[in-house]
Coordinates of N, CA, C and O and ligand atoms in Angstrom, one line a residue:
M1 N 0.8 -1.2 0.0 CA 0.0 0.0 0.0 C 0.9 1.3 0.0 O 2.0 1.2 0.6
R2 N 0.4 2.3 -0.6 CA 1.2 3.6 -0.6 C 0.7 4.4 0.6 O -0.5 4.7 0.7
I3 N 1.6 4.7 1.5 CA 1.3 5.4 2.7 C 2.0 6.7 2.8 O 3.2 6.8 2.7
S4 N 1.2 7.8 2.8 CA 1.7 9.1 3.1 C 2.0 9.3 4.5 O 1.0 9.1 5.4
L5 N 3.2 9.7 4.9 CA 3.6 9.7 6.3 C 4.0 11.2 6.7 O 4.9 11.7 6.1
A6 N 3.3 11.8 7.6 CA 3.6 13.2 8.0 C 3.8 13.2 9.5 O 3.1 12.6 10.3
S7 N 4.9 13.9 9.9 CA 5.0 14.2 11.3 C 5.6 15.7 11.4 O 6.3 16.1 10.6
D8 N 5.2 16.3 12.5 CA 5.7 17.7 12.7 C 7.0 17.8 13.4 O 7.6 18.8 13.6
S9 N 7.5 16.6 13.9 CA 8.8 16.5 14.5 C 9.4 15.1 14.4 O 8.7 14.2 13.9
L10 N 10.6 15.0 14.8 CA 11.2 13.7 14.8 C 11.3 13.1 16.3 O 12.2 12.3 16.6
D11 N 10.4 13.6 17.1 CA 10.3 13.1 18.5 C 9.7 11.7 18.6 O 9.1 11.3 17.6
G12 N 9.9 11.1 19.7 CA 9.3 9.8 20.0 C 9.5 8.8 18.9 O 10.6 8.5 18.5
V13 N 8.4 8.1 18.5 CA 8.5 7.0 17.5 C 8.7 7.5 16.1 O 8.8 6.7 15.2
A14 N 8.7 8.8 15.8 CA 8.7 9.3 14.4 C 9.9 8.8 13.7 O 9.7 8.4 12.5
P15 N 11.1 8.7 14.2 CA 12.2 8.1 13.4 C 12.1 6.7 13.0 O 12.7 6.3 12.0
V16 N 11.2 5.9 13.7 CA 11.1 4.5 13.3 C 9.9 4.2 12.4 O 9.7 3.1 11.9
L17 N 9.1 5.3 12.1 CA 7.9 5.0 11.4 C 8.1 4.5 9.9 O 7.4 3.6 9.5
V18 N 9.1 5.1 9.3 CA 9.4 4.7 7.9 C 9.8 3.2 7.9 O 9.2 2.4 7.1
S19 N 10.7 2.8 8.8 CA 11.1 1.4 8.8 C 9.9 0.5 9.2 O 9.7 -0.7 8.7
E20 N 9.1 0.9 10.1 CA 7.9 0.1 10.6 C 6.9 -0.1 9.4 O 6.4 -1.2 9.3
L21 N 6.8 1.0 8.6 CA 5.8 0.9 7.5 C 6.4 0.1 6.4 O 5.8 -0.8 5.8
E22 N 7.7 0.4 6.0 CA 8.3 -0.4 4.9 C 8.5 -1.9 5.3 O 8.4 -2.7 4.5
G23 N 8.7 -2.1 6.6 CA 8.9 -3.5 7.0 C 7.6 -4.3 6.9 O 7.6 -5.5 6.9
R24 N 6.5 -3.6 6.8 CA 5.2 -4.2 6.6 C 4.8 -4.2 5.1 O 3.7 -4.6 4.8
G25 N 5.8 -3.9 4.3 CA 5.5 -4.0 2.8 C 5.0 -2.8 2.2 O 4.6 -2.8 1.0
H26 N 4.9 -1.6 2.9 CA 4.3 -0.4 2.3 C 5.3 0.5 1.7 O 6.5 0.5 2.1
T27 N 4.9 1.3 0.7 CA 5.7 2.3 0.2 C 5.4 3.6 0.8 O 4.2 4.0 0.9
V28 N 6.4 4.3 1.3 CA 6.2 5.6 2.1 C 6.4 6.8 1.2 O 7.4 6.9 0.6
I29 N 5.4 7.7 1.3 CA 5.6 9.1 0.8 C 5.8 9.9 2.0 O 4.9 10.1 2.9
A30 N 7.0 10.5 2.1 CA 7.4 11.2 3.3 C 7.0 12.7 3.2 O 7.1 13.4 2.2
R31 N 6.4 13.2 4.3 CA 5.9 14.6 4.4 C 6.4 15.1 5.7 O 6.6 14.4 6.7
G32 N 6.5 16.4 5.8 CA 6.8 17.1 7.1 C 8.2 16.8 7.5 O 9.1 16.6 6.7
A33 N 8.4 16.6 8.8 CA 9.8 16.4 9.4 C 10.4 15.1 8.9 O 11.7 15.0 8.9
V34 N 9.6 14.2 8.5 CA 10.2 12.9 8.0 C 10.9 13.2 6.7 O 11.8 12.4 6.3
S35 N 10.5 14.2 6.0 CA 11.1 14.5 4.6 C 12.0 15.7 4.6 O 12.7 15.8 3.7
G36 N 11.9 16.5 5.6 CA 12.7 17.7 5.6 C 11.9 18.9 5.0 O 12.4 20.0 5.0
E37 N 10.7 18.6 4.5 CA 9.9 19.7 4.0 C 9.2 20.4 5.2 O 9.4 20.1 6.3
R38 N 8.3 21.4 4.8 CA 7.6 22.2 5.8 C 6.9 21.2 6.8 O 6.3 20.2 6.5
A39 N 7.1 21.5 8.1 CA 6.7 20.6 9.2 C 5.8 21.1 10.2 O 5.6 20.5 11.3
D40 N 5.1 22.3 9.9 CA 4.1 22.7 10.9 C 3.0 21.7 10.8 O 2.6 21.3 9.7
W41 N 2.4 21.3 12.0 CA 1.5 20.2 12.0 C 0.3 20.4 11.1 O -0.2 19.4 10.5
A42 N -0.3 21.5 11.1 CA -1.5 21.7 10.3 C -1.2 21.5 8.8 O -2.0 20.8 8.1
W43 N -0.1 22.1 8.4 CA 0.2 22.0 7.0 C 0.6 20.6 6.6 O 0.1 20.0 5.6
C44 N 1.6 20.0 7.3 CA 2.1 18.7 6.8 C 1.1 17.6 7.0 O 1.0 16.6 6.1
C45 N 0.3 17.6 8.0 CA -0.7 16.6 8.2 C -1.9 16.7 7.1 O -2.4 15.7 6.6
A46 N -2.2 17.9 6.8 CA -3.2 18.1 5.8 C -2.6 17.7 4.4 O -3.3 17.2 3.6
R47 N -1.3 18.0 4.2 CA -0.7 17.6 3.0 C -0.8 16.0 2.8 O -1.1 15.5 1.7
A48 N -0.5 15.3 3.8 CA -0.6 13.8 3.8 C -2.0 13.4 3.5 O -2.3 12.5 2.7
A49 N -2.9 14.1 4.2 CA -4.4 13.7 4.0 C -4.8 14.0 2.5 O -5.5 13.2 1.9
R50 N -4.3 15.1 1.9 CA -4.6 15.4 0.5 C -4.0 14.4 -0.4 O -4.5 14.1 -1.4
D51 N -2.8 13.8 0.0 CA -2.3 12.7 -0.8 C -3.3 11.6 -0.9 O -3.4 11.0 -2.0
V52 N -4.0 11.3 0.2 CA -5.0 10.2 0.1 C -6.2 10.7 -0.7 O -6.7 10.0 -1.6
A53 N -6.7 11.9 -0.5 CA -7.9 12.4 -1.2 C -7.6 12.5 -2.7 O -8.5 12.3 -3.5
E54 N -6.4 12.8 -3.1 CA -6.1 13.0 -4.5 C -5.7 11.7 -5.1 O -5.4 11.6 -6.3
G55 N -5.5 10.6 -4.4 CA -5.2 9.3 -4.9 C -3.7 9.0 -5.1 O -3.4 8.0 -5.6
A56 N -2.9 9.9 -4.6 CA -1.4 9.7 -4.6 C -1.0 8.6 -3.6 O 0.0 8.0 -3.7
A57 N -1.8 8.5 -2.5 CA -1.6 7.5 -1.5 C -2.9 6.8 -1.2 O -4.0 7.3 -1.4
D58 N -2.8 5.5 -0.7 CA -3.9 4.8 -0.3 C -4.4 5.2 1.1 O -5.6 5.2 1.3
Q59 N -3.5 5.4 1.9 CA -3.8 5.8 3.3 C -2.7 6.7 3.8 O -1.7 6.9 3.1
A60 N -2.9 7.3 5.0 CA -1.8 8.2 5.5 C -1.7 7.9 7.0 O -2.6 7.4 7.7
V61 N -0.5 8.2 7.5 CA -0.2 8.2 9.0 C 0.2 9.6 9.3 O 1.2 10.1 8.6
V62 N -0.5 10.3 10.2 CA -0.1 11.6 10.5 C 0.2 11.7 12.0 O -0.5 11.1 12.9
C63 N 1.2 12.5 12.4 CA 1.7 12.5 13.8 C 2.0 13.9 14.3 O 2.5 14.7 13.5
C64 N 1.6 14.2 15.5 CA 2.1 15.4 16.2 C 2.3 15.0 17.7 O 2.0 13.8 18.0
W65 N 2.7 15.9 18.5 CA 3.0 15.5 19.9 C 1.7 14.9 20.6 O 1.7 13.9 21.2
T66 N 0.6 15.6 20.4 CA -0.7 15.1 21.0 C -1.4 14.2 20.1 O -2.2 13.4 20.6
G67 N -1.3 14.3 18.8 CA -2.1 13.6 17.9 C -3.4 14.3 17.5 O -4.0 14.0 16.5
T68 N -3.8 15.2 18.4 CA -5.0 15.9 18.1 C -5.0 16.9 17.0 O -5.9 16.9 16.1
G69 N -3.9 17.7 16.9 CA -3.8 18.6 15.8 C -3.7 17.8 14.5 O -4.3 18.2 13.5
A70 N -2.9 16.7 14.5 CA -2.8 15.9 13.3 C -4.1 15.4 12.8 O -4.4 15.5 11.6
S71 N -4.9 14.9 13.7 CA -6.2 14.4 13.3 C -7.2 15.5 12.9 O -7.9 15.4 11.9
I72 N -7.1 16.6 13.5 CA -8.0 17.8 13.2 C -7.7 18.3 11.8 O -8.5 18.4 10.9
A73 N -6.4 18.4 11.5 CA -5.9 18.9 10.2 C -6.3 17.9 9.1 O -6.8 18.3 8.0
A74 N -6.1 16.7 9.3 CA -6.4 15.7 8.3 C -7.9 15.6 8.0 O -8.3 15.5 6.8
N75 N -8.7 15.8 9.0 CA -10.1 15.6 8.9 C -10.8 16.9 8.2 O -11.9 16.8 7.8
K76 N -10.0 17.9 8.0 CA -10.5 19.0 7.2 C -10.5 18.7 5.7 O -11.1 19.5 4.9
V77 N -9.8 17.7 5.3 CA -9.7 17.3 3.9 C -10.9 16.4 3.5 O -11.1 15.4 4.0
P78 N -11.7 16.9 2.5 CA -12.9 16.1 2.1 C -12.5 14.7 1.7 O -11.5 14.5 0.9
G79 N -13.2 13.7 2.1 CA -12.9 12.3 1.7 C -12.0 11.6 2.7 O -11.9 10.4 2.7
V80 N -11.5 12.4 3.7 CA -10.6 11.8 4.7 C -11.4 11.5 6.0 O -12.2 12.3 6.4
R81 N -11.1 10.3 6.5 CA -11.6 10.0 7.8 C -10.4 9.6 8.7 O -9.9 8.5 8.6
A82 N -10.0 10.6 9.4 CA -8.8 10.4 10.3 C -9.2 10.0 11.7 O -10.1 10.5 12.2
A83 N -8.5 9.0 12.2 CA -8.8 8.5 13.6 C -7.5 8.6 14.4 O -6.5 8.0 14.1
L84 N -7.6 9.2 15.6 CA -6.5 9.3 16.5 C -6.6 8.0 17.3 O -7.5 7.7 18.1
C85 N -5.6 7.1 17.2 CA -5.6 5.8 17.8 C -4.5 5.7 18.8 O -3.3 5.9 18.5
V86 N -4.9 5.3 20.0 CA -3.9 5.2 21.1 C -3.6 3.8 21.5 O -2.8 3.5 22.4
D87 N -4.3 2.9 20.9 CA -4.1 1.5 21.2 C -4.6 0.6 20.0 O -5.3 1.1 19.1
A88 N -4.3 -0.7 20.1 CA -4.7 -1.6 19.0 C -6.2 -1.7 18.8 O -6.7 -1.7 17.7
A89 N -6.9 -1.7 19.9 CA -8.4 -1.9 19.9 C -9.0 -0.7 19.2 O -9.9 -0.8 18.4
T90 N -8.5 0.5 19.5 CA -9.0 1.7 18.8 C -8.7 1.7 17.3 O -9.5 2.0 16.5
A91 N -7.5 1.2 17.0 CA -7.1 1.2 15.6 C -8.0 0.2 14.8 O -8.5 0.4 13.7
A92 N -8.3 -1.0 15.4 CA -9.1 -2.0 14.8 C -10.5 -1.4 14.6 O -11.2 -1.6 13.6
G93 N -11.0 -0.8 15.6 CA -12.4 -0.2 15.6 C -12.5 0.9 14.5 O -13.5 1.0 13.8
A94 N -11.4 1.7 14.4 CA -11.4 2.8 13.4 C -11.4 2.3 12.0 O -12.1 2.8 11.2
R95 N -10.8 1.2 11.8 CA -10.8 0.6 10.4 C -12.2 -0.1 10.2 O -12.8 0.0 9.1
K96 N -12.7 -0.8 11.2 CA -13.9 -1.6 11.0 C -15.1 -0.7 11.0 O -15.9 -0.8 10.0
W97 N -15.3 0.2 12.0 CA -16.6 0.9 12.1 C -16.5 2.3 11.4 O -17.5 2.9 11.0
N98 N -15.3 2.9 11.3 CA -15.2 4.2 10.7 C -14.6 4.2 9.3 O -14.5 5.3 8.7
D99 N -14.2 3.1 8.8 CA -13.5 3.0 7.5 C -12.5 4.1 7.4 O -12.3 4.8 6.4
A100 N -11.7 4.2 8.5 CA -10.8 5.3 8.6 C -9.7 5.1 7.6 O -9.2 3.9 7.4
N101 N -9.3 6.2 6.9 CA -8.2 6.0 5.9 C -7.0 6.8 6.3 O -6.0 6.8 5.5
V102 N -7.0 7.5 7.4 CA -5.8 8.2 8.0 C -5.7 7.8 9.4 O -6.6 8.0 10.2
L103 N -4.5 7.3 9.8 CA -4.2 7.0 11.2 C -3.4 8.1 11.8 O -2.4 8.5 11.3
A104 N -4.0 8.7 12.8 CA -3.3 9.8 13.6 C -2.7 9.2 14.8 O -3.4 8.4 15.6
L105 N -1.5 9.6 15.1 CA -0.8 9.1 16.3 C -0.3 10.2 17.1 O 0.1 11.3 16.6
S106 N -0.3 10.0 18.4 CA 0.3 10.9 19.4 C 1.8 10.5 19.6 O 2.0 9.4 20.1
L107 N 2.7 11.4 19.3 CA 4.1 11.0 19.6 C 4.4 11.0 21.1 O 5.3 10.3 21.6
R108 N 3.5 11.6 21.9 CA 3.7 11.6 23.3 C 3.3 10.3 24.0 O 3.9 9.8 24.9
L109 N 2.3 9.7 23.4 CA 1.7 8.5 24.0 C 2.2 7.2 23.5 O 2.0 6.1 24.1
T110 N 2.7 7.2 22.2 CA 3.0 6.0 21.5 C 4.4 5.5 21.7 O 5.3 6.1 21.1
S111 N 4.6 4.4 22.4 CA 5.9 3.7 22.5 C 6.1 2.9 21.2 O 5.2 2.6 20.5
V112 N 7.4 2.4 21.1 CA 7.7 1.6 19.9 C 6.9 0.3 19.9 O 6.3 -0.1 18.9
P113 N 6.8 -0.4 21.1 CA 6.0 -1.7 21.1 C 4.5 -1.4 20.8 O 3.8 -2.1 20.1
L114 N 4.0 -0.3 21.4 CA 2.6 0.1 21.1 C 2.4 0.4 19.7 O 1.3 0.1 19.1
L115 N 3.3 1.1 19.1 CA 3.2 1.5 17.7 C 3.0 0.2 16.8 O 2.2 0.1 15.9
G116 N 3.8 -0.8 17.1 CA 3.7 -2.1 16.4 C 2.3 -2.7 16.5 O 1.8 -3.1 15.5
E117 N 1.8 -2.7 17.7 CA 0.5 -3.2 17.9 C -0.6 -2.4 17.2 O -1.5 -3.0 16.6
I118 N -0.5 -1.1 17.2 CA -1.4 -0.2 16.5 C -1.3 -0.5 15.0 O -2.4 -0.6 14.3
L119 N -0.1 -0.5 14.4 CA 0.0 -0.7 13.0 C -0.5 -2.1 12.6 O -1.2 -2.2 11.5
D120 N -0.2 -3.1 13.3 CA -0.7 -4.4 13.0 C -2.2 -4.4 13.0 O -2.8 -5.0 12.0
A121 N -2.8 -3.9 14.0 CA -4.3 -3.9 14.0 C -4.9 -3.0 12.9 O -5.9 -3.4 12.3
W122 N -4.2 -1.9 12.6 CA -4.7 -1.0 11.5 C -4.7 -1.7 10.2 O -5.7 -1.8 9.4
F123 N -3.5 -2.3 9.9 CA -3.4 -2.9 8.5 C -4.1 -4.3 8.4 O -4.4 -4.7 7.3
D124 N -4.3 -4.9 9.5 CA -5.1 -6.2 9.5 C -6.6 -5.9 9.4 O -7.4 -6.8 9.0
G125 N -7.0 -4.7 9.7 CA -8.4 -4.3 9.7 C -9.0 -4.1 8.3 O -8.3 -3.9 7.3
A126 N -10.4 -4.2 8.3 CA -11.1 -3.9 7.0 C -12.4 -3.3 7.4 O -13.0 -3.6 8.5
P127 N -13.0 -2.5 6.6 CA -14.3 -1.9 6.9 C -15.4 -2.9 7.0 O -15.5 -3.9 6.2
S128 N -16.3 -2.7 7.9 CA -17.5 -3.5 8.1 C -18.4 -3.4 6.9 O -18.5 -2.4 6.3
T129 N -19.0 -4.5 6.5 CA -20.0 -4.5 5.4 C -21.4 -4.5 6.0 O -22.4 -4.7 5.2
D130 N -21.5 -4.4 7.3 CA -22.8 -4.3 7.9 C -23.5 -3.1 7.4 O -22.9 -2.0 7.3
E131 N -24.8 -3.2 7.1 CA -25.6 -2.1 6.5 C -25.6 -0.8 7.3 O -25.4 0.3 6.8
E132 N -25.8 -1.0 8.6 CA -25.8 0.2 9.5 C -24.5 0.9 9.5 O -24.4 2.1 9.5
D133 N -23.4 0.1 9.6 CA -22.1 0.7 9.6 C -21.8 1.4 8.3 O -21.3 2.5 8.3
M134 N -22.2 0.8 7.2 CA -22.0 1.5 5.9 C -22.8 2.8 5.7 O -22.4 3.7 5.1
A135 N -24.0 2.7 6.3 CA -24.8 3.9 6.3 C -24.2 5.1 7.0 O -24.3 6.3 6.6
N136 N -23.5 4.8 8.1 CA -22.8 5.9 8.9 C -21.7 6.5 8.0 O -21.6 7.7 8.0
I137 N -21.0 5.7 7.3 CA -19.9 6.2 6.5 C -20.5 7.0 5.3 O -20.0 8.1 5.0
A138 N -21.6 6.5 4.8 CA -22.3 7.2 3.7 C -22.8 8.6 4.2 O -22.7 9.6 3.4
Y139 N -23.2 8.7 5.4 CA -23.7 9.9 6.0 C -22.6 10.9 6.1 O -22.8 12.1 5.8
L140 N -21.4 10.5 6.4 CA -20.2 11.4 6.5 C -20.0 12.0 5.1 O -19.7 13.2 5.0
S141 N -20.1 11.1 4.1 CA -19.9 11.7 2.7 C -21.0 12.7 2.3 O -20.7 13.7 1.7
E142 N -22.2 12.4 2.7 CA -23.3 13.3 2.5 C -23.0 14.6 3.1 O -23.3 15.7 2.5
M143 N -22.5 14.6 4.3 CA -22.3 15.9 5.0 C -21.2 16.7 4.3 O -21.2 18.0 4.4
E144 N -20.4 16.1 3.5 CA -19.3 16.8 2.8 C -19.9 17.5 1.5 O -19.3 18.4 1.0
N145 N -21.0 16.9 1.1 CA -21.5 17.4 -0.2 C -22.6 18.5 -0.1 O -23.2 18.7 0.9
Ligands
5RP1 O1 0.7 18.3 19.3 C1 0.8 19.2 18.5 C2 -0.4 19.8 17.8 O2 -1.5 19.2 18.2 C3 2.2 19.8 18.2 O3 3.0 18.7 18.0 C4 2.6 20.6 19.4 O4 1.8 21.8 19.4 C5 4.0 21.0 19.4 O5 4.3 21.8 18.3 P1 5.6 22.7 18.2 O6 6.8 21.8 18.3 O7 5.5 23.4 16.9 O8 5.5 23.7 19.4

């Protein structure tokens, strides 16, 4: 999968994100501090989200110290459903019930072992085909139009 990866700093787990993603077979599009380009959280996380919306990436991972700014910025991009995930269960739920296409991470809260659990759950997950779950996602799209 093509993953756009943005972080506003190289704190915490940010330096291992490329290898964690590539080690799972993904191709990384680097944004923000990971790439050396503009790294203010609103800009670089929205840039990664736009990569998804525009079809340059299949999904994105966006990071800032809290994870909140990263998720807020990504969710401003139409077509993006960004979820701030602090553990594997949240990541699994975000993929299943929210059909989330952008994983937001807190560099403050996410240790390297926890990152591995979150990424495994995220990439193992798939959107629910339950009618009610799909209707919720359709409603999000309706709100954008
Ligand atoms: O968590 C964040 C935004 O939600 C930022 O990472 C936090 O504000 C730190 O930014 P800076 O290093 O520019 O002061």
